[in-house]
Tab-separated table of C-alpha atoms in Angstrom:
chain	number	residue	atom	x	y	z
A	19	MET	CA	21.413	17.794	-7.365
A	20	ASN	CA	23.896	18.603	-4.986
A	21	ILE	CA	21.767	17.801	-1.928
A	22	VAL	CA	20.579	14.408	-3.392
A	23	PHE	CA	24.039	13.515	-3.942
A	24	ASP	CA	24.892	14.627	-0.118
A	25	ARG	CA	22.092	12.341	1.053
A	26	LEU	CA	23.136	9.332	-1.259
A	27	GLN	CA	26.911	9.551	0.489
A	28	ALA	CA	24.806	9.951	4.137
A	29	VAL	CA	22.975	6.743	3.045
A	30	GLU	CA	26.038	4.811	1.562
A	31	ALA	CA	27.653	5.754	5.251
A	32	ARG	CA	24.861	4.535	7.142
A	33	TYR	CA	24.756	1.586	5.367
A	34	GLU	CA	28.712	0.678	5.630
A	35	LYS	CA	28.136	1.437	9.461
A	36	LEU	CA	25.088	-1.037	9.746
A	37	ASN	CA	27.456	-3.665	8.225
A	38	GLU	CA	29.669	-3.116	11.106
A	39	LEU	CA	26.925	-3.091	13.889
A	40	LEU	CA	25.716	-6.460	12.528
A	41	MET	CA	28.909	-8.231	13.423
A	42	ASP	CA	28.880	-6.584	16.563
A	43	PRO	CA	28.889	-9.640	19.420
A	44	ASP	CA	26.725	-6.884	21.367
A	45	VAL	CA	24.244	-6.285	18.828
A	46	LEU	CA	24.041	-10.169	17.841
A	47	ASN	CA	22.956	-10.981	21.883
A	48	ASP	CA	20.185	-8.283	21.469
A	49	PRO	CA	17.304	-9.550	19.352
A	50	LYS	CA	15.404	-6.167	19.055
A	51	LYS	CA	18.493	-4.409	17.768
A	52	LEU	CA	19.406	-7.236	15.715
A	53	ARG	CA	15.953	-7.010	14.056
A	54	ASP	CA	15.933	-3.096	13.968
A	55	TYR	CA	19.339	-2.781	11.969
A	56	SER	CA	18.566	-5.623	9.927
A	57	LYS	CA	15.582	-4.021	8.599
A	58	GLU	CA	17.028	-0.474	8.477
A	59	GLN	CA	20.080	-2.154	6.251
A	60	SER	CA	17.415	-4.096	4.053
A	61	ASP	CA	15.722	-0.836	3.615
A	62	LEU	CA	18.545	1.102	2.209
A	63	ALA	CA	20.207	-1.593	0.172
A	64	GLU	CA	18.178	-0.694	-3.026
A	65	THR	CA	19.489	2.791	-2.814
A	66	VAL	CA	22.761	1.880	-2.057
A	67	GLN	CA	23.198	-0.353	-4.743
A	68	THR	CA	21.601	1.812	-7.309
A	69	TYR	CA	23.854	4.782	-6.211
A	70	ARG	CA	27.130	2.339	-6.460
A	71	GLU	CA	25.891	1.231	-10.036
A	72	TYR	CA	25.369	5.114	-10.764
A	73	LYS	CA	29.173	5.958	-9.600
A	74	ALA	CA	30.278	3.046	-11.610
A	75	VAL	CA	28.345	4.437	-14.790
A	76	ARG	CA	29.904	8.109	-13.931
A	77	GLU	CA	33.479	6.883	-13.968
A	78	GLN	CA	32.942	4.645	-17.152
A	79	LEU	CA	31.336	8.108	-19.126
A	80	ALA	CA	34.363	9.575	-17.790
A	81	ASP	CA	36.879	7.201	-19.314
A	82	ALA	CA	35.051	7.007	-22.507
A	83	LYS	CA	35.165	10.852	-23.089
A	84	ALA	CA	38.700	10.602	-22.478
A	85	MET	CA	39.266	8.125	-24.901
A	86	LEU	CA	37.774	10.683	-27.788
A	87	GLU	CA	40.679	13.041	-26.821
A	88	GLU	CA	43.115	10.023	-28.062
A	89	LYS	CA	43.662	9.302	-31.576
A	90	LEU	CA	41.415	6.750	-32.890
A	91	ASP	CA	40.873	5.212	-36.225
A	92	PRO	CA	36.888	6.251	-37.509
A	93	ASP	CA	35.710	2.986	-36.535
A	94	MET	CA	36.758	2.968	-32.965
A	95	ARG	CA	35.808	6.654	-32.738
A	96	GLU	CA	32.079	5.350	-33.488
A	97	MET	CA	31.977	2.715	-31.072
A	98	VAL	CA	33.242	4.878	-28.322
A	99	LYS	CA	30.518	7.720	-29.258
A	100	GLU	CA	27.925	4.987	-29.345
A	101	GLU	CA	29.007	3.665	-25.930
A	102	ILE	CA	29.043	7.538	-24.368
A	103	SER	CA	25.399	7.519	-25.429
A	104	GLU	CA	24.275	4.285	-24.049
A	105	LEU	CA	26.006	5.386	-20.807
A	106	GLU	CA	24.413	8.769	-21.043
A	107	GLU	CA	21.182	7.264	-20.967
A	108	ARG	CA	21.705	4.606	-18.087
A	109	GLU	CA	23.164	7.739	-16.204
A	110	GLU	CA	19.711	9.772	-16.635
A	111	GLN	CA	17.477	6.537	-15.846
A	112	LEU	CA	19.789	6.042	-12.394
A	113	VAL	CA	19.273	9.608	-11.520
A	114	GLU	CA	15.479	9.321	-11.696
A	115	LYS	CA	15.524	6.146	-9.764
A	116	LEU	CA	17.613	7.533	-7.088
A	117	LYS	CA	15.155	10.751	-6.532
A	118	VAL	CA	12.478	8.150	-6.222
A	119	LEU	CA	14.191	5.998	-3.591
A	120	LEU	CA	14.906	8.889	-1.503
A	121	LEU	CA	11.382	10.009	-1.386
A	122	PRO	CA	10.026	9.622	2.148
A	123	LYS	CA	8.968	6.585	3.057
A	124	ASP	CA	5.382	5.432	4.288
A	125	PRO	CA	6.366	3.738	7.509
A	126	ASN	CA	3.056	1.537	7.125
A	127	ASP	CA	4.387	0.216	3.522
A	128	ASP	CA	5.525	-3.114	4.699
A	129	LYS	CA	2.768	-3.676	6.948
A	130	ASN	CA	-0.192	-6.184	6.580
A	131	VAL	CA	-3.577	-5.058	5.583
A	132	ILE	CA	-7.174	-4.989	7.472
A	133	MET	CA	-9.656	-4.375	4.369
A	134	GLU	CA	-13.374	-3.674	5.000
A	135	ILE	CA	-15.787	-3.701	2.269
A	136	ARG	CA	-19.257	-2.442	2.852
A	137	GLY	CA	-22.230	-2.464	0.440
A	138	ALA	CA	-23.201	1.292	0.174
A	139	ALA	CA	-25.693	2.674	-2.049
A	140	GLY	CA	-27.992	-0.177	-3.996
A	141	GLY	CA	-29.573	-2.356	-1.727
A	142	GLU	CA	-28.914	-6.367	-2.454
A	143	GLU	CA	-27.046	-5.404	-5.741
A	144	ALA	CA	-24.295	-3.176	-3.622
A	145	ALA	CA	-23.896	-6.064	-1.337
A	146	LEU	CA	-23.438	-8.167	-4.502
A	147	PHE	CA	-20.700	-5.685	-5.807
A	148	ALA	CA	-19.124	-5.860	-2.120
A	149	GLY	CA	-18.654	-9.678	-2.542
A	150	ASP	CA	-17.340	-8.684	-6.016
A	151	LEU	CA	-14.674	-6.979	-4.786
A	152	TYR	CA	-13.638	-9.096	-1.906
A	153	ARG	CA	-13.293	-11.971	-4.382
A	154	MET	CA	-11.036	-9.482	-6.905
A	155	TYR	CA	-8.736	-8.357	-3.529
A	156	THR	CA	-8.168	-12.185	-2.355
A	157	ARG	CA	-7.449	-13.332	-6.068
A	158	TYR	CA	-4.825	-10.258	-6.196
A	159	ALA	CA	-3.468	-11.063	-2.999
A	160	GLU	CA	-3.129	-14.709	-3.975
A	161	SER	CA	-1.101	-13.722	-7.129
A	162	GLN	CA	1.243	-11.581	-4.840
A	163	GLY	CA	1.896	-14.713	-2.647
A	164	TRP	CA	-0.322	-13.078	0.338
A	165	LYS	CA	-2.354	-14.967	2.600
A	166	THR	CA	-6.085	-13.721	3.471
A	167	GLU	CA	-7.961	-14.376	6.522
A	168	VAL	CA	-11.611	-13.263	7.079
A	169	ILE	CA	-12.293	-11.583	10.483
A	170	GLU	CA	-15.670	-10.724	10.445
A	171	ALA	CA	-18.447	-11.361	7.497
A	172	HIS	CA	-22.195	-10.155	7.093
A	173	PRO	CA	-23.464	-12.101	4.176
A	174	THR	CA	-26.878	-11.944	2.343
A	175	GLY	CA	-28.793	-14.562	1.020
A	176	LEU	CA	-28.037	-14.128	-2.817
A	177	GLY	CA	-24.162	-14.483	-1.784
A	178	GLY	CA	-23.159	-10.621	-1.407
A	179	TYR	CA	-21.920	-8.925	1.191
A	180	LYS	CA	-23.595	-6.166	3.959
A	181	GLU	CA	-19.945	-5.929	5.287
A	182	ILE	CA	-16.866	-8.095	5.333
A	183	ILE	CA	-13.613	-7.129	6.827
A	184	PHE	CA	-10.666	-9.697	6.160
A	185	MET	CA	-6.694	-9.799	6.798
A	186	ILE	CA	-4.076	-9.787	3.873
A	187	GLN	CA	-0.786	-10.407	5.470
A	188	GLY	CA	2.522	-10.253	3.309
A	189	LYS	CA	5.375	-8.137	3.020
A	190	GLY	CA	4.352	-4.985	1.345
A	191	ALA	CA	0.723	-5.600	1.303
A	192	TYR	CA	0.019	-2.008	2.363
A	193	SER	CA	2.015	-0.099	0.142
A	194	LYS	CA	0.049	-1.524	-2.745
A	195	LEU	CA	-3.471	-1.668	-1.382
A	196	LYS	CA	-3.281	1.739	0.266
A	197	PHE	CA	-4.651	3.410	-2.747
A	198	GLU	CA	-8.059	1.260	-2.698
A	199	ASN	CA	-9.765	3.662	-0.051
A	200	GLY	CA	-12.914	5.279	-1.129
A	201	ALA	CA	-16.164	4.649	-2.580
A	202	HIS	CA	-16.157	1.952	-5.883
A	203	ARG	CA	-18.884	2.228	-8.424
A	204	VAL	CA	-20.509	-0.482	-10.561
A	205	GLN	CA	-22.752	-0.011	-13.583
A	206	ARG	CA	-24.402	-3.152	-14.742
A	207	VAL	CA	-27.684	-5.050	-14.974
A	208	PRO	CA	-28.490	-6.384	-11.667
A	209	GLU	CA	-29.252	-10.392	-11.136
A	210	THR	CA	-32.416	-8.937	-9.434
A	211	GLU	CA	-33.284	-6.853	-12.138
A	212	SER	CA	-35.839	-8.712	-14.859
A	213	GLY	CA	-36.250	-5.534	-16.842
A	214	GLY	CA	-32.763	-5.184	-18.161
A	215	ARG	CA	-32.241	-1.699	-16.976
A	216	ILE	CA	-28.373	-0.638	-16.320
A	217	HIS	CA	-28.056	0.390	-12.331
A	218	THR	CA	-25.582	2.443	-10.561
A	219	SER	CA	-24.390	0.782	-6.923
A	220	THR	CA	-21.572	1.601	-4.734
A	221	ALA	CA	-19.786	-0.149	-2.355
A	222	THR	CA	-16.888	1.591	0.124
A	223	VAL	CA	-13.390	0.045	0.656
A	224	ALA	CA	-11.014	1.312	3.812
A	225	CYS	CA	-7.409	-0.008	3.522
A	226	LEU	CA	-5.927	-0.043	7.015
A	227	PRO	CA	-2.634	-1.235	7.813
A	228	GLU	CA	-2.249	-3.783	10.830
A	229	MET	CA	-0.932	-1.953	14.203
A	230	GLU	CA	1.116	-3.667	16.666
A	231	GLU	CA	0.349	-3.086	20.051
A	232	ILE	CA	3.707	-1.545	20.900
A	233	GLU	CA	2.855	0.713	18.076
A	234	ILE	CA	-0.557	2.158	19.197
A	235	GLU	CA	-1.111	1.715	22.869
A	236	ILE	CA	-4.805	1.060	24.107
A	237	ASN	CA	-5.984	1.530	27.849
A	238	GLU	CA	-7.805	-1.799	28.747
A	239	LYS	CA	-9.963	0.648	30.694
A	240	ASP	CA	-11.027	2.172	27.655
A	241	ILE	CA	-12.801	-0.799	26.224
A	242	ARG	CA	-15.849	-2.280	27.078
A	243	VAL	CA	-16.104	-5.783	26.146
A	244	ASP	CA	-19.670	-7.254	25.358
A	245	THR	CA	-19.930	-10.879	24.734
A	246	PHE	CA	-22.981	-12.478	22.594
A	247	ALA	CA	-23.910	-15.704	20.619
A	248	SER	CA	-22.911	-15.804	17.184
A	249	SER	CA	-25.667	-15.295	14.522
A	250	GLY	CA	-25.777	-16.169	10.578
A	251	PRO	CA	-27.685	-14.771	7.968
A	252	GLY	CA	-31.014	-13.140	8.613
A	253	GLY	CA	-29.829	-13.093	12.348
A	254	GLN	CA	-30.673	-16.572	13.441
A	255	SER	CA	-28.574	-18.139	16.523
A	256	VAL	CA	-25.880	-20.178	14.752
A	257	ASN	CA	-24.645	-21.522	18.337
A	258	THR	CA	-25.430	-21.029	21.957
A	259	THR	CA	-22.482	-20.056	23.355
A	260	MET	CA	-21.331	-16.614	24.144
A	261	SER	CA	-18.453	-16.876	21.717
A	262	ALA	CA	-18.864	-13.434	20.014
A	263	VAL	CA	-17.290	-10.569	20.872
A	264	ARG	CA	-17.920	-6.718	20.746
A	265	LEU	CA	-15.284	-4.066	21.594
A	266	THR	CA	-15.933	-0.631	22.203
A	267	HIS	CA	-13.235	2.000	22.788
A	268	ILE	CA	-15.028	4.669	24.823
A	269	PRO	CA	-12.753	7.473	24.178
A	270	THR	CA	-13.480	7.164	20.378
A	271	GLY	CA	-16.596	5.834	20.299
A	272	ILE	CA	-15.214	2.859	17.473
A	273	VAL	CA	-17.079	-0.275	17.775
A	274	VAL	CA	-15.712	-3.766	16.513
A	275	SER	CA	-17.618	-6.924	16.895
A	276	CYS	CA	-16.213	-10.354	15.775
A	277	GLN	CA	-18.097	-13.942	15.478
A	278	ASP	CA	-16.009	-15.736	12.623
A	279	GLU	CA	-14.394	-18.037	15.116
A	280	LYS	CA	-15.699	-20.539	17.694
A	281	SER	CA	-13.365	-19.602	20.527
A	282	GLN	CA	-14.497	-16.258	22.167
A	283	ILE	CA	-10.384	-15.557	22.956
A	284	LYS	CA	-9.737	-15.846	19.089
A	285	ASN	CA	-12.659	-13.431	18.272
A	286	LYS	CA	-11.393	-11.024	20.997
A	287	GLU	CA	-7.785	-10.966	19.410
A	288	LYS	CA	-9.127	-10.560	15.617
A	289	ALA	CA	-11.323	-7.685	16.957
A	290	MET	CA	-8.468	-6.108	18.752
A	291	LYS	CA	-6.270	-6.164	15.383
A	292	VAL	CA	-9.231	-4.465	13.810
A	293	LEU	CA	-9.642	-1.750	17.018
A	294	ARG	CA	-6.071	-0.895	16.606
A	295	ALA	CA	-6.169	-0.253	13.150
A	296	ARG	CA	-9.324	1.405	13.255
A	297	ILE	CA	-8.124	3.864	15.873
A	298	TYR	CA	-4.768	4.529	14.341
A	299	ASP	CA	-6.659	5.337	11.126
A	300	LYS	CA	-8.817	7.765	12.900
A	301	TYR	CA	-5.990	9.591	14.430
A	302	GLN	CA	-4.372	9.721	11.212
A	303	GLN	CA	-7.595	10.933	9.201
A	304	GLU	CA	-7.570	13.860	12.140
A	305	ALA	CA	-4.606	14.654	11.448
A	306	ARG	CA	-4.549	14.827	7.848
A	307	ALA	CA	-7.402	17.008	8.105
A	308	GLU	CA	-5.903	19.529	10.460
A	309	TYR	CA	-2.869	19.164	7.953
A	310	ASP	CA	-5.025	19.782	4.789
A	311	GLN	CA	-6.957	22.650	6.666
A	312	THR	CA	-3.806	24.293	7.336
A	313	ARG	CA	-2.617	24.020	3.764
A	314	LYS	CA	-5.798	24.715	2.397
A	315	GLN	CA	-5.881	21.931	0.177
A	316	ALA	CA	-7.634	18.258	0.239
A	317	VAL	CA	-5.720	15.177	-0.176
A	318	GLY	CA	-8.065	13.101	-2.284
A	319	THR	CA	-6.745	9.510	-1.348
A	320	GLY	CA	-7.774	9.879	2.387
A	321	ASP	CA	-11.264	10.523	1.948
A	322	ARG	CA	-13.388	7.438	2.500
A	323	SER	CA	-16.562	9.078	0.487
A	324	GLU	CA	-14.660	10.099	-2.713
A	325	ARG	CA	-15.796	8.230	-5.606
A	326	ILE	CA	-12.529	6.859	-6.956
A	327	ARG	CA	-13.301	3.859	-9.303
A	328	THR	CA	-16.073	2.961	-11.866
A	329	TYR	CA	-16.788	-0.638	-13.175
A	330	ASN	CA	-18.867	-0.792	-16.031
A	331	PHE	CA	-20.124	-3.999	-17.071
A	332	PRO	CA	-21.744	-3.536	-20.394
A	333	GLN	CA	-18.438	-1.716	-22.081
A	334	ASN	CA	-16.189	-4.113	-19.998
A	335	ARG	CA	-14.612	-0.855	-18.519
A	336	VAL	CA	-12.488	0.059	-15.459
A	337	THR	CA	-11.959	3.856	-14.749
A	338	ASP	CA	-9.796	5.272	-11.991
A	339	HIS	CA	-11.004	8.872	-12.025
A	340	ARG	CA	-7.752	9.971	-9.838
A	341	ILE	CA	-5.515	9.747	-12.483
A	342	GLY	CA	-7.703	9.316	-15.675
A	343	LEU	CA	-6.929	6.012	-16.113
A	344	THR	CA	-9.236	3.795	-18.565
A	345	ILE	CA	-8.976	0.089	-19.576
A	346	GLN	CA	-10.962	-2.256	-21.250
A	347	LYS	CA	-10.341	-5.155	-19.029
A	348	LEU	CA	-13.162	-5.197	-16.448
A	349	ASP	CA	-13.357	-9.012	-16.633
A	350	GLN	CA	-9.632	-9.397	-15.816
A	351	VAL	CA	-9.600	-6.802	-13.193
A	352	LEU	CA	-12.104	-8.723	-11.383
A	353	GLU	CA	-10.184	-11.629	-11.450
A	354	GLY	CA	-7.407	-9.930	-9.500
A	355	LYS	CA	-5.442	-8.720	-12.044
A	356	LEU	CA	-4.753	-5.480	-10.874
A	357	ASP	CA	-1.372	-4.539	-11.354
A	358	GLU	CA	-1.778	-2.050	-14.349
A	359	ILE	CA	-4.114	-0.023	-12.082
A	360	ILE	CA	-2.038	-0.063	-8.756
A	361	ASP	CA	1.392	0.577	-10.918
A	362	ALA	CA	-0.254	3.497	-11.988
A	363	LEU	CA	-1.244	4.640	-8.865
A	364	ILE	CA	1.905	4.076	-7.155
A	365	LEU	CA	3.864	5.993	-10.092
A	366	ASP	CA	1.303	9.016	-10.060
A	367	ASP	CA	1.957	9.490	-6.231
A	368	GLN	CA	5.719	9.293	-6.772
A	369	SER	CA	5.572	11.971	-9.422
A	370	LYS	CA	3.612	14.091	-7.203
A	371	LYS	CA	6.119	13.720	-4.031
A	372	LEU	CA	9.022	14.233	-6.756
A	373	GLU	CA	7.209	17.891	-8.186
A	374	GLN	CA	6.626	18.493	-4.385
A	375	ALA	CA	10.726	17.689	-3.478
A	376	ASN	CA	11.642	19.689	-6.422
A	377	ASN	CA	9.614	22.852	-5.601
A	378	GLU	CA	10.831	22.746	-1.937
A	379	GLN	CA	14.749	22.346	-2.937
């Protein structure tokens, strides 16, 4: 625990130093430093506030215990004992919270999200399920006050999607949605099935953090740009101008196309956002695979092919297989009420990181 409190003292000292820096005229006249220091201070604020509350509780606890050494009437002694019990409970809660706050943070947690949903096994039914997932995530985004924007969509005639790529813009979006990576399985009687038999289909979800140009450099010489006329469902041309854009990153072979906008320039901008995110993700996946091979263990949340969740319509049931969570609220989940699942995934992730941190100390 001494290591933890040494770190907390260092965090508090850094927070105070940032307060000084943010009043420095040189910093106030430098937009980049001002932005960077303000963000760092904001990131540390909750930890410092919690640490200060912890120190205050410790002082109150010491004072209360000292009072027991004095001559007190029975009623007062009982009140002091009760106060000590409450303070000890609060102290324990704050210690656990501080441990979580000191865990290494994912640098991408505050970023916007680029989500890619594709119908996988199951043909038209898989495409319909991809559409259900898209609506589920957009409704969840709305409940969080986030904005959504379609980048590329390939709808089917029955209202599903072979593929849909969209951005979710909002603070902390990636921190909550990053566990959605993987294969999502649905069990239901398809609308296209007349016999009433339950089918199993899947759709895959990729959740990528949006990367800025300064965070991942792409050499223009490494990109091949092709333009073509936009097409609608079934492949028919929907306009005669060459507004659709296809970008190919030659070193990695990653291909991104966008035709959602009427402007070629806007389509290229959107495609570049997806391309940067995919290239970053590819490098992250390769680094993780190398890391896992070294440690001889797999990281489940990073595997795109892993079946992570089942949506069972007949029983109104959702099961997240990674944490063994089952809830009988499928109808609510599909309306975007994902908090119960997402909170459980975040708690599980924090618990594993805490266990690892304790083992390394």
